[in-house]
């Protein structure tokens, strides 16, 4: 039996090929897919009607890089350098996480995303201390109701990397669903070349893309890592360059020619001292570029903050070269361009008929959003998480009237706080 949802009376913003305000039109969803967008769509007997009066209707946001497990150590080091992050967060706090702590962090972190209108998340998970840790992380994502790409980063000795990556792929991702898998590689800038080769080769064997921290450790490291990938023919595997900050224009052309994509975390990159976000340079080179919260240890976890940061930092480039970057560009990065980065542009990221109905309704009946002359400008520059009224993932309502509807949020938070206390105070 067909399930129909009609979203009526909202101001609709679509994002493909570029963000545009369609005006007050309706959206019809059939069996979880966008079926039609247009004015005055006819009633459908038995349809659920969502009244979007006073709301902006747009595609759900896409977070292309987040260490979701860190929800339990939020703001543990708000003013931190990258070296201190490696020592304090990854060296001390991460190993204290039991599987149940990873579950608590991933569930709360995924729900935080949904609450903020993020309907798709790449969870770059580098706490695979045991198979139980991995299973707990994936289970939490599945139970949250978010659309997630699980970035599996093997945490043990290289001798078991291929075997364990295959196990995760074959046992946890053998069926279709909202949670899929990529290989989160440590890569040639962080680990030895032999291990990096194995990471890309197992990804190719399993038909999985790769996401890796590449280009964020200085110009010399960036060029050395890129040359290694090229010399070994590894860029034939779709690869996302996370924190791609230090490449020359010529190197960016090579990445673009290889079909690479990029993910930027503008707040985190500036706060940790990694470098100035290369937003405009990446996109001008033809590299699809998305946004990522990265870590709530020292950065916000919502895409409103990141869109705003990307917009202002690009327009504020010292050479003035970023003044052509617009709020529409920022919204595109948070939606359809982010979907491109994840290889999901044919599935999500816009309201094109046939795509999954990942949809967000934002309130405009507030003092901070009322009387906005440009809805796209208001989404990027004025909205925050309090504006997120209703969220759908695959046509399923996961947030309605400002409240998540499928989880006992108080219980989730209680578990998270208990876990956080254990981790911080062993």
mmCIF file of C-alpha atoms in Angstrom:
data_model
loop_
_atom_site.group_PDB
_atom_site.id
_atom_site.type_symbol
_atom_site.label_atom_id
_atom_site.label_comp_id
_atom_site.label_asym_id
_atom_site.label_seq_id
_atom_site.Cartn_x
_atom_site.Cartn_y
_atom_site.Cartn_z
ATOM 1 C CA UNK A 1 0.000 0.000 0.000
ATOM 2 C CA UNK A 2 1.377 3.397 -1.010
ATOM 3 C CA UNK A 3 2.272 5.829 1.755
ATOM 4 C CA UNK A 4 1.846 9.500 0.877
ATOM 5 C CA UNK A 5 2.928 12.682 2.644
ATOM 6 C CA UNK A 6 1.967 16.140 1.401
ATOM 7 C CA UNK A 7 3.955 19.113 2.667
ATOM 8 C CA UNK A 8 1.857 22.206 2.048
ATOM 9 C CA UNK A 9 2.118 25.987 2.362
ATOM 10 C CA UNK A 10 5.856 26.206 2.966
ATOM 11 C CA UNK A 11 8.440 28.314 1.155
ATOM 12 C CA UNK A 12 10.443 25.666 -0.693
ATOM 13 C CA UNK A 13 14.162 25.917 -1.385
ATOM 14 C CA UNK A 14 15.743 23.387 -3.724
ATOM 15 C CA UNK A 15 19.465 22.962 -4.285
ATOM 16 C CA UNK A 16 19.997 21.213 -7.623
ATOM 17 C CA UNK A 17 21.821 22.199 -9.711
ATOM 18 C CA UNK A 18 22.121 25.314 -7.545
ATOM 19 C CA UNK A 19 20.100 26.638 -4.593
ATOM 20 C CA UNK A 20 16.946 28.448 -5.658
ATOM 21 C CA UNK A 21 13.817 29.663 -3.880
ATOM 22 C CA UNK A 22 10.843 28.009 -5.570
ATOM 23 C CA UNK A 23 8.356 30.005 -3.522
ATOM 24 C CA UNK A 24 5.235 28.695 -1.834
ATOM 25 C CA UNK A 25 4.818 25.289 -3.444
ATOM 26 C CA UNK A 26 3.925 21.811 -2.223
ATOM 27 C CA UNK A 27 6.019 18.664 -1.912
ATOM 28 C CA UNK A 28 4.517 15.198 -2.394
ATOM 29 C CA UNK A 29 6.339 12.170 -0.977
ATOM 30 C CA UNK A 30 5.428 8.633 -2.041
ATOM 31 C CA UNK A 31 6.845 5.622 -0.222
ATOM 32 C CA UNK A 32 9.776 7.617 1.079
ATOM 33 C CA UNK A 33 10.718 9.250 -2.222
ATOM 34 C CA UNK A 34 10.199 12.766 -3.543
ATOM 35 C CA UNK A 35 7.380 12.355 -6.081
ATOM 36 C CA UNK A 36 6.480 15.900 -7.101
ATOM 37 C CA UNK A 37 7.222 19.509 -6.235
ATOM 38 C CA UNK A 38 4.884 22.216 -7.454
ATOM 39 C CA UNK A 39 2.100 24.666 -6.692
ATOM 40 C CA UNK A 40 -1.350 23.491 -5.647
ATOM 41 C CA UNK A 41 -0.703 19.759 -5.787
ATOM 42 C CA UNK A 42 -3.969 17.806 -5.603
ATOM 43 C CA UNK A 43 -5.142 16.123 -2.441
ATOM 44 C CA UNK A 44 -4.408 12.411 -2.119
ATOM 45 C CA UNK A 45 -6.912 10.308 -0.166
ATOM 46 C CA UNK A 46 -5.332 8.995 3.021
ATOM 47 C CA UNK A 47 -2.228 11.171 2.723
ATOM 48 C CA UNK A 48 -0.570 12.630 5.783
ATOM 49 C CA UNK A 49 -0.567 16.413 5.425
ATOM 50 C CA UNK A 50 2.214 18.428 7.033
ATOM 51 C CA UNK A 51 1.266 22.101 7.265
ATOM 52 C CA UNK A 52 4.447 24.069 6.551
ATOM 53 C CA UNK A 53 2.903 27.508 7.006
ATOM 54 C CA UNK A 54 5.602 29.824 8.315
ATOM 55 C CA UNK A 55 8.292 27.294 7.451
ATOM 56 C CA UNK A 56 11.147 27.043 4.958
ATOM 57 C CA UNK A 57 11.225 23.577 3.353
ATOM 58 C CA UNK A 58 14.570 22.355 2.038
ATOM 59 C CA UNK A 59 16.694 19.211 1.653
ATOM 60 C CA UNK A 60 18.305 17.797 4.781
ATOM 61 C CA UNK A 61 21.856 18.832 5.563
ATOM 62 C CA UNK A 62 24.822 16.536 4.851
ATOM 63 C CA UNK A 63 27.763 16.336 7.283
ATOM 64 C CA UNK A 64 30.722 14.901 5.380
ATOM 65 C CA UNK A 65 33.123 14.354 8.295
ATOM 66 C CA UNK A 66 32.400 13.859 11.999
ATOM 67 C CA UNK A 67 33.932 11.792 14.791
ATOM 68 C CA UNK A 68 30.508 11.036 16.214
ATOM 69 C CA UNK A 69 31.740 9.062 19.228
ATOM 70 C CA UNK A 70 33.094 12.280 20.746
ATOM 71 C CA UNK A 71 29.624 13.501 21.802
ATOM 72 C CA UNK A 72 30.511 12.444 25.342
ATOM 73 C CA UNK A 73 33.617 14.627 25.494
ATOM 74 C CA UNK A 74 32.070 17.797 24.109
ATOM 75 C CA UNK A 75 34.084 20.953 24.862
ATOM 76 C CA UNK A 76 36.625 18.934 26.829
ATOM 77 C CA UNK A 77 39.334 21.066 25.241
ATOM 78 C CA UNK A 78 37.677 24.110 23.714
ATOM 79 C CA UNK A 79 40.934 26.052 23.200
ATOM 80 C CA UNK A 80 43.342 23.424 21.966
ATOM 81 C CA UNK A 81 46.184 22.910 19.523
ATOM 82 C CA UNK A 82 46.337 19.956 17.168
ATOM 83 C CA UNK A 83 49.249 18.396 19.038
ATOM 84 C CA UNK A 84 47.320 18.639 22.298
ATOM 85 C CA UNK A 85 44.277 17.137 20.591
ATOM 86 C CA UNK A 86 46.330 14.135 19.531
ATOM 87 C CA UNK A 87 47.745 13.673 23.015
ATOM 88 C CA UNK A 88 44.696 14.454 25.157
ATOM 89 C CA UNK A 89 41.771 13.248 23.030
ATOM 90 C CA UNK A 90 43.196 10.396 20.965
ATOM 91 C CA UNK A 91 45.991 9.385 23.301
ATOM 92 C CA UNK A 92 44.244 9.600 26.696
ATOM 93 C CA UNK A 93 40.463 9.827 26.377
ATOM 94 C CA UNK A 94 39.765 7.616 23.370
ATOM 95 C CA UNK A 95 41.286 4.415 24.849
ATOM 96 C CA UNK A 96 39.106 4.803 27.946
ATOM 97 C CA UNK A 97 35.975 4.270 25.849
ATOM 98 C CA UNK A 98 34.374 0.871 26.305
ATOM 99 C CA UNK A 99 32.003 -0.429 23.607
ATOM 100 C CA UNK A 100 29.033 0.870 25.624
ATOM 101 C CA UNK A 101 30.638 4.318 25.685
ATOM 102 C CA UNK A 102 31.045 4.287 21.913
ATOM 103 C CA UNK A 103 27.391 3.270 21.604
ATOM 104 C CA UNK A 104 26.298 6.091 23.923
ATOM 105 C CA UNK A 105 28.372 8.685 22.068
ATOM 106 C CA UNK A 106 27.339 7.546 18.603
ATOM 107 C CA UNK A 107 23.639 7.406 19.456
ATOM 108 C CA UNK A 108 23.627 10.813 21.134
ATOM 109 C CA UNK A 109 25.802 12.292 18.393
ATOM 110 C CA UNK A 110 23.566 10.987 15.618
ATOM 111 C CA UNK A 111 20.459 12.279 17.380
ATOM 112 C CA UNK A 112 22.199 15.635 17.811
ATOM 113 C CA UNK A 113 22.566 15.677 14.030
ATOM 114 C CA UNK A 114 18.911 14.865 13.390
ATOM 115 C CA UNK A 115 17.839 17.474 15.913
ATOM 116 C CA UNK A 116 19.876 20.040 13.955
ATOM 117 C CA UNK A 117 18.480 19.067 10.538
ATOM 118 C CA UNK A 118 21.453 16.921 9.498
ATOM 119 C CA UNK A 119 19.868 13.924 7.796
ATOM 120 C CA UNK A 120 23.065 12.347 6.428
ATOM 121 C CA UNK A 121 26.296 11.866 8.328
ATOM 122 C CA UNK A 122 29.723 10.455 7.543
ATOM 123 C CA UNK A 123 30.903 8.987 10.836
ATOM 124 C CA UNK A 124 34.720 8.884 10.653
ATOM 125 C CA UNK A 125 35.189 6.305 13.382
ATOM 126 C CA UNK A 126 38.752 5.822 14.641
ATOM 127 C CA UNK A 127 38.046 4.033 17.927
ATOM 128 C CA UNK A 128 37.996 0.456 16.661
ATOM 129 C CA UNK A 129 39.826 -0.987 19.657
ATOM 130 C CA UNK A 130 37.930 -4.277 19.284
ATOM 131 C CA UNK A 131 35.203 -5.801 17.121
ATOM 132 C CA UNK A 132 32.783 -5.020 19.962
ATOM 133 C CA UNK A 133 33.628 -1.310 19.669
ATOM 134 C CA UNK A 134 32.886 -1.425 15.940
ATOM 135 C CA UNK A 135 29.637 -3.319 16.372
ATOM 136 C CA UNK A 136 28.476 -0.860 19.035
ATOM 137 C CA UNK A 137 29.215 2.142 16.802
ATOM 138 C CA UNK A 138 27.302 0.720 13.843
ATOM 139 C CA UNK A 139 24.388 -0.436 15.998
ATOM 140 C CA UNK A 140 23.971 3.049 17.446
ATOM 141 C CA UNK A 141 23.880 4.624 13.998
ATOM 142 C CA UNK A 142 21.268 2.134 12.854
ATOM 143 C CA UNK A 143 19.065 2.698 15.884
ATOM 144 C CA UNK A 144 19.252 6.486 15.620
ATOM 145 C CA UNK A 145 17.309 6.649 12.347
ATOM 146 C CA UNK A 146 19.852 8.853 10.570
ATOM 147 C CA UNK A 147 21.229 8.156 7.119
ATOM 148 C CA UNK A 148 24.852 7.372 7.857
ATOM 149 C CA UNK A 149 28.039 6.421 6.075
ATOM 150 C CA UNK A 150 30.219 4.552 8.552
ATOM 151 C CA UNK A 151 33.878 5.378 7.969
ATOM 152 C CA UNK A 152 35.673 2.330 9.308
ATOM 153 C CA UNK A 153 39.215 3.103 10.482
ATOM 154 C CA UNK A 154 40.965 -0.077 11.572
ATOM 155 C CA UNK A 155 42.599 0.449 14.937
ATOM 156 C CA UNK A 156 44.945 -2.504 15.320
ATOM 157 C CA UNK A 157 48.192 -3.755 13.868
ATOM 158 C CA UNK A 158 48.474 -3.807 10.097
ATOM 159 C CA UNK A 159 48.495 -7.597 9.949
ATOM 160 C CA UNK A 160 44.757 -7.802 10.631
ATOM 161 C CA UNK A 161 43.624 -4.697 8.717
ATOM 162 C CA UNK A 162 42.350 -6.439 5.598
ATOM 163 C CA UNK A 163 40.804 -9.342 7.491
ATOM 164 C CA UNK A 164 38.921 -7.134 9.959
ATOM 165 C CA UNK A 165 37.779 -4.651 7.303
ATOM 166 C CA UNK A 166 36.326 -7.561 5.343
ATOM 167 C CA UNK A 167 34.587 -8.858 8.475
ATOM 168 C CA UNK A 168 32.965 -5.505 9.146
ATOM 169 C CA UNK A 169 31.856 -5.187 5.541
ATOM 170 C CA UNK A 170 30.520 -8.724 5.231
ATOM 171 C CA UNK A 171 28.788 -9.012 8.610
ATOM 172 C CA UNK A 172 27.490 -5.497 9.289
ATOM 173 C CA UNK A 173 26.754 -4.183 5.807
ATOM 174 C CA UNK A 174 25.515 -7.160 3.841
ATOM 175 C CA UNK A 175 21.966 -5.775 3.572
ATOM 176 C CA UNK A 176 20.767 -2.486 2.149
ATOM 177 C CA UNK A 177 19.669 0.156 4.612
ATOM 178 C CA UNK A 178 20.267 3.662 5.873
ATOM 179 C CA UNK A 179 23.798 2.844 7.101
ATOM 180 C CA UNK A 180 26.503 2.126 4.522
ATOM 181 C CA UNK A 181 30.290 1.844 4.721
ATOM 182 C CA UNK A 182 33.486 3.464 3.461
ATOM 183 C CA UNK A 183 37.114 2.906 4.434
ATOM 184 C CA UNK A 184 38.400 5.661 6.713
ATOM 185 C CA UNK A 185 42.101 5.463 5.939
ATOM 186 C CA UNK A 186 44.851 6.869 8.134
ATOM 187 C CA UNK A 187 46.711 7.454 4.899
ATOM 188 C CA UNK A 188 50.285 8.188 3.835
ATOM 189 C CA UNK A 189 50.585 11.444 5.805
ATOM 190 C CA UNK A 190 49.894 9.701 9.133
ATOM 191 C CA UNK A 191 51.046 6.077 8.833
ATOM 192 C CA UNK A 192 53.651 4.204 6.827
ATOM 193 C CA UNK A 193 53.278 3.694 3.108
ATOM 194 C CA UNK A 194 52.848 -0.076 3.409
ATOM 195 C CA UNK A 195 49.795 0.338 5.629
ATOM 196 C CA UNK A 196 48.374 3.089 3.425
ATOM 197 C CA UNK A 197 48.682 0.796 0.420
ATOM 198 C CA UNK A 198 46.742 -1.878 2.270
ATOM 199 C CA UNK A 199 43.985 0.586 3.219
ATOM 200 C CA UNK A 200 43.364 1.639 -0.389
ATOM 201 C CA UNK A 201 43.731 -1.885 -1.736
ATOM 202 C CA UNK A 202 41.145 -3.405 0.614
ATOM 203 C CA UNK A 203 38.805 -0.533 -0.245
ATOM 204 C CA UNK A 204 39.207 -1.304 -3.948
ATOM 205 C CA UNK A 205 38.701 -5.008 -3.310
ATOM 206 C CA UNK A 206 35.429 -4.345 -1.482
ATOM 207 C CA UNK A 207 34.282 -1.663 -3.920
ATOM 208 C CA UNK A 208 34.288 1.030 -1.224
ATOM 209 C CA UNK A 209 35.346 4.682 -1.396
ATOM 210 C CA UNK A 210 38.072 6.069 0.874
ATOM 211 C CA UNK A 211 37.978 9.083 3.178
ATOM 212 C CA UNK A 212 41.292 10.219 4.643
ATOM 213 C CA UNK A 213 42.954 13.166 6.372
ATOM 214 C CA UNK A 214 45.041 14.477 3.480
ATOM 215 C CA UNK A 215 46.508 17.915 2.967
ATOM 216 C CA UNK A 216 46.072 19.252 6.476
ATOM 217 C CA UNK A 217 49.627 18.854 7.758
ATOM 218 C CA UNK A 218 51.529 21.431 5.747
ATOM 219 C CA UNK A 219 52.500 21.883 2.063
ATOM 220 C CA UNK A 220 55.384 19.400 2.062
ATOM 221 C CA UNK A 221 53.336 16.622 3.651
ATOM 222 C CA UNK A 222 50.417 17.347 1.322
ATOM 223 C CA UNK A 223 52.548 17.046 -1.828
ATOM 224 C CA UNK A 224 54.342 13.932 -0.580
ATOM 225 C CA UNK A 225 51.068 12.170 0.229
ATOM 226 C CA UNK A 226 49.441 13.094 -3.078
ATOM 227 C CA UNK A 227 52.495 11.941 -5.045
ATOM 228 C CA UNK A 228 52.398 8.608 -3.194
ATOM 229 C CA UNK A 229 48.725 8.070 -4.078
ATOM 230 C CA UNK A 230 49.375 8.942 -7.723
ATOM 231 C CA UNK A 231 52.505 6.815 -8.036
ATOM 232 C CA UNK A 232 50.641 3.758 -6.776
ATOM 233 C CA UNK A 233 47.505 4.286 -8.854
ATOM 234 C CA UNK A 234 45.367 4.618 -5.731
ATOM 235 C CA UNK A 235 43.237 7.550 -6.878
ATOM 236 C CA UNK A 236 41.252 5.250 -9.148
ATOM 237 C CA UNK A 237 39.417 4.489 -5.901
ATOM 238 C CA UNK A 238 37.075 7.418 -5.090
ATOM 239 C CA UNK A 239 38.844 9.406 -2.378
ATOM 240 C CA UNK A 240 37.746 12.280 -0.145
ATOM 241 C CA UNK A 241 40.538 14.603 0.990
ATOM 242 C CA UNK A 242 39.654 15.754 4.521
ATOM 243 C CA UNK A 243 41.225 19.094 5.579
ATOM 244 C CA UNK A 244 42.637 19.667 2.078
ATOM 245 C CA UNK A 245 44.201 22.987 3.076
ATOM 246 C CA UNK A 246 47.793 23.046 1.860
ATOM 247 C CA UNK A 247 47.762 22.005 -1.798
ATOM 248 C CA UNK A 248 49.072 24.198 -4.584
ATOM 249 C CA UNK A 249 46.714 25.155 -7.407
ATOM 250 C CA UNK A 250 48.520 22.650 -9.615
ATOM 251 C CA UNK A 251 47.991 19.873 -7.057
ATOM 252 C CA UNK A 252 44.308 20.739 -6.821
ATOM 253 C CA UNK A 253 44.022 20.325 -10.585
ATOM 254 C CA UNK A 254 45.547 16.852 -10.249
ATOM 255 C CA UNK A 255 43.047 15.941 -7.535
ATOM 256 C CA UNK A 256 40.173 17.261 -9.637
ATOM 257 C CA UNK A 257 41.359 15.334 -12.714
ATOM 258 C CA UNK A 258 41.437 12.147 -10.594
ATOM 259 C CA UNK A 259 37.821 12.680 -9.478
ATOM 260 C CA UNK A 260 38.722 13.474 -5.876
ATOM 261 C CA UNK A 261 36.398 15.233 -3.456
ATOM 262 C CA UNK A 262 37.062 17.272 -0.321
ATOM 263 C CA UNK A 263 35.641 17.876 3.136
ATOM 264 C CA UNK A 264 36.348 21.005 5.164
ATOM 265 C CA UNK A 265 35.717 21.681 8.845
ATOM 266 C CA UNK A 266 36.204 25.467 8.928
ATOM 267 C CA UNK A 267 35.749 26.063 12.657
ATOM 268 C CA UNK A 268 37.857 23.099 13.693
ATOM 269 C CA UNK A 269 40.592 23.847 11.156
ATOM 270 C CA UNK A 270 40.964 27.407 12.410
ATOM 271 C CA UNK A 271 40.673 26.493 16.098
ATOM 272 C CA UNK A 272 43.259 23.709 15.933
ATOM 273 C CA UNK A 273 45.622 25.786 13.839
ATOM 274 C CA UNK A 274 45.531 23.406 10.865
ATOM 275 C CA UNK A 275 45.200 26.242 8.381
ATOM 276 C CA UNK A 276 42.835 28.597 6.595
ATOM 277 C CA UNK A 277 39.939 26.750 4.883
ATOM 278 C CA UNK A 278 40.572 26.425 1.140
ATOM 279 C CA UNK A 279 36.864 26.643 0.318
ATOM 280 C CA UNK A 280 37.000 28.806 -2.789
ATOM 281 C CA UNK A 281 40.212 27.310 -4.162
ATOM 282 C CA UNK A 282 38.867 23.759 -3.940
ATOM 283 C CA UNK A 283 35.567 24.602 -5.595
ATOM 284 C CA UNK A 284 37.222 26.746 -8.280
ATOM 285 C CA UNK A 285 39.403 23.736 -9.119
ATOM 286 C CA UNK A 286 36.245 21.713 -9.741
ATOM 287 C CA UNK A 287 36.524 19.591 -6.606
ATOM 288 C CA UNK A 288 33.138 18.912 -4.937
ATOM 289 C CA UNK A 289 33.549 20.141 -1.363
ATOM 290 C CA UNK A 290 31.378 19.459 1.666
ATOM 291 C CA UNK A 291 31.315 20.604 5.269
ATOM 292 C CA UNK A 292 31.991 18.569 8.394
ATOM 293 C CA UNK A 293 31.652 19.272 12.092
ATOM 294 C CA UNK A 294 34.693 17.051 12.680
ATOM 295 C CA UNK A 295 34.815 17.169 16.488
ATOM 296 C CA UNK A 296 32.593 18.719 19.148
ATOM 297 C CA UNK A 297 35.645 18.613 21.408
ATOM 298 C CA UNK A 298 36.465 22.106 20.126
ATOM 299 C CA UNK A 299 33.860 23.012 17.501
ATOM 300 C CA UNK A 300 30.074 23.267 17.075
ATOM 301 C CA UNK A 301 28.095 20.244 15.921
ATOM 302 C CA UNK A 302 25.562 21.921 13.614
ATOM 303 C CA UNK A 303 25.818 22.927 9.965
ATOM 304 C CA UNK A 304 24.316 26.379 10.509
ATOM 305 C CA UNK A 305 27.509 27.321 12.348
ATOM 306 C CA UNK A 306 29.666 25.720 9.666
ATOM 307 C CA UNK A 307 27.864 27.331 6.739
ATOM 308 C CA UNK A 308 28.238 30.678 8.441
ATOM 309 C CA UNK A 309 31.925 30.096 9.163
ATOM 310 C CA UNK A 310 32.658 28.923 5.607
ATOM 311 C CA UNK A 311 30.811 31.931 4.166
ATOM 312 C CA UNK A 312 32.524 34.515 6.339
ATOM 313 C CA UNK A 313 36.026 33.026 6.178
ATOM 314 C CA UNK A 314 35.926 32.744 2.396
ATOM 315 C CA UNK A 315 34.589 36.254 1.900
ATOM 316 C CA UNK A 316 37.134 37.497 4.430
ATOM 317 C CA UNK A 317 40.213 36.075 2.706
ATOM 318 C CA UNK A 318 43.035 38.598 3.069
ATOM 319 C CA UNK A 319 43.491 38.908 -0.696
ATOM 320 C CA UNK A 320 39.806 39.643 -1.258
ATOM 321 C CA UNK A 321 39.575 36.708 -3.681
ATOM 322 C CA UNK A 322 36.629 35.158 -1.836
ATOM 323 C CA UNK A 323 34.120 37.971 -2.200
ATOM 324 C CA UNK A 324 32.317 36.052 -4.939
ATOM 325 C CA UNK A 325 31.385 33.277 -2.498
ATOM 326 C CA UNK A 326 27.698 33.556 -1.578
ATOM 327 C CA UNK A 327 25.220 32.183 0.910
ATOM 328 C CA UNK A 328 23.931 30.013 -1.938
ATOM 329 C CA UNK A 329 27.378 28.478 -2.267
ATOM 330 C CA UNK A 330 27.433 27.740 1.468
ATOM 331 C CA UNK A 331 24.008 26.076 1.337
ATOM 332 C CA UNK A 332 25.053 24.059 -1.697
ATOM 333 C CA UNK A 333 28.075 22.733 0.212
ATOM 334 C CA UNK A 334 25.781 21.672 3.068
ATOM 335 C CA UNK A 335 23.350 19.829 0.781
ATOM 336 C CA UNK A 336 23.844 18.629 -2.800
ATOM 337 C CA UNK A 337 27.607 19.219 -2.880
ATOM 338 C CA UNK A 338 28.004 17.326 0.383
ATOM 339 C CA UNK A 339 25.987 14.513 -1.192
ATOM 340 C CA UNK A 340 28.428 14.509 -4.118
ATOM 341 C CA UNK A 341 31.328 14.152 -1.701
ATOM 342 C CA UNK A 342 29.706 11.061 -0.183
ATOM 343 C CA UNK A 343 28.851 9.580 -3.580
ATOM 344 C CA UNK A 344 25.147 9.987 -2.852
ATOM 345 C CA UNK A 345 24.180 12.815 -5.203
ATOM 346 C CA UNK A 346 21.709 10.550 -7.011
ATOM 347 C CA UNK A 347 20.079 9.611 -3.700
ATOM 348 C CA UNK A 348 19.929 12.731 -1.506
ATOM 349 C CA UNK A 349 20.880 16.407 -1.369
ATOM 350 C CA UNK A 350 17.998 17.984 -3.258
ATOM 351 C CA UNK A 351 14.246 17.745 -3.777
ATOM 352 C CA UNK A 352 14.507 16.239 -7.254
ATOM 353 C CA UNK A 353 11.715 13.698 -7.873
ATOM 354 C CA UNK A 354 12.944 10.152 -7.387
ATOM 355 C CA UNK A 355 15.366 10.992 -4.595
ATOM 356 C CA UNK A 356 15.021 9.916 -1.000
ATOM 357 C CA UNK A 357 12.779 12.297 0.937
ATOM 358 C CA UNK A 358 15.322 13.700 3.376
ATOM 359 C CA UNK A 359 13.617 16.989 4.175
ATOM 360 C CA UNK A 360 13.877 19.730 6.808
ATOM 361 C CA UNK A 361 11.320 22.358 7.811
ATOM 362 C CA UNK A 362 12.699 25.504 9.456
ATOM 363 C CA UNK A 363 10.593 27.938 11.460
ATOM 364 C CA UNK A 364 10.375 31.548 10.327
ATOM 365 C CA UNK A 365 7.845 32.660 12.953
ATOM 366 C CA UNK A 366 10.552 33.715 15.421
ATOM 367 C CA UNK A 367 12.209 37.036 16.144
ATOM 368 C CA UNK A 368 15.453 35.751 14.662
ATOM 369 C CA UNK A 369 13.935 34.506 11.403
ATOM 370 C CA UNK A 370 10.836 36.647 10.755
ATOM 371 C CA UNK A 371 10.562 39.025 7.786
ATOM 372 C CA UNK A 372 13.551 37.495 5.970
ATOM 373 C CA UNK A 373 13.579 38.815 2.403
ATOM 374 C CA UNK A 374 15.943 36.102 1.159
ATOM 375 C CA UNK A 375 15.124 32.652 2.576
ATOM 376 C CA UNK A 376 18.515 31.226 1.560
ATOM 377 C CA UNK A 377 20.362 34.092 3.175
ATOM 378 C CA UNK A 378 18.291 33.591 6.322
ATOM 379 C CA UNK A 379 19.067 29.855 6.441
ATOM 380 C CA UNK A 380 22.813 30.499 6.255
ATOM 381 C CA UNK A 381 23.184 33.701 8.265
ATOM 382 C CA UNK A 382 20.286 33.746 10.732
ATOM 383 C CA UNK A 383 18.990 30.249 11.458
ATOM 384 C CA UNK A 384 20.249 27.988 14.212
ATOM 385 C CA UNK A 385 19.196 24.648 15.652
ATOM 386 C CA UNK A 386 16.179 26.195 17.394
ATOM 387 C CA UNK A 387 14.647 26.832 13.960
ATOM 388 C CA UNK A 388 14.548 23.120 13.084
ATOM 389 C CA UNK A 389 10.878 22.222 13.389
ATOM 390 C CA UNK A 390 10.406 18.995 11.405
ATOM 391 C CA UNK A 391 12.861 16.481 9.917
ATOM 392 C CA UNK A 392 12.220 13.539 7.600
ATOM 393 C CA UNK A 393 14.690 10.820 6.612
ATOM 394 C CA UNK A 394 13.583 8.672 3.709
ATOM 395 C CA UNK A 395 10.044 9.993 4.161
ATOM 396 C CA UNK A 396 9.950 8.976 7.830
ATOM 397 C CA UNK A 397 9.301 11.797 10.269
ATOM 398 C CA UNK A 398 12.048 11.739 12.912
ATOM 399 C CA UNK A 399 11.392 15.194 14.372
ATOM 400 C CA UNK A 400 8.016 16.902 14.585
ATOM 401 C CA UNK A 401 7.041 20.246 16.097
ATOM 402 C CA UNK A 402 10.549 20.715 17.437
ATOM 403 C CA UNK A 403 10.878 17.317 19.171
ATOM 404 C CA UNK A 404 12.560 14.056 18.207
ATOM 405 C CA UNK A 405 9.827 11.443 18.078
ATOM 406 C CA UNK A 406 11.383 7.951 18.149
ATOM 407 C CA UNK A 407 13.718 8.153 21.137
ATOM 408 C CA UNK A 408 13.563 8.842 24.832
ATOM 409 C CA UNK A 409 15.995 11.736 24.657
ATOM 410 C CA UNK A 410 16.184 12.102 28.446
ATOM 411 C CA UNK A 411 17.286 8.475 28.748
ATOM 412 C CA UNK A 412 19.831 8.882 25.933
ATOM 413 C CA UNK A 413 21.301 11.932 27.666
ATOM 414 C CA UNK A 414 21.370 10.220 31.042
ATOM 415 C CA UNK A 415 23.363 7.332 29.594
ATOM 416 C CA UNK A 416 25.689 9.730 27.779
ATOM 417 C CA UNK A 417 26.378 11.780 30.899
ATOM 418 C CA UNK A 418 27.113 8.663 32.945
ATOM 419 C CA UNK A 419 29.471 7.438 30.228
ATOM 420 C CA UNK A 420 31.130 10.852 29.919
ATOM 421 C CA UNK A 421 31.831 10.951 33.629
ATOM 422 C CA UNK A 422 33.455 7.525 33.540
ATOM 423 C CA UNK A 423 35.633 8.482 30.573
ATOM 424 C CA UNK A 424 36.758 11.817 32.013
ATOM 425 C CA UNK A 425 37.168 10.575 35.587
ATOM 426 C CA UNK A 426 38.287 6.922 35.454
#
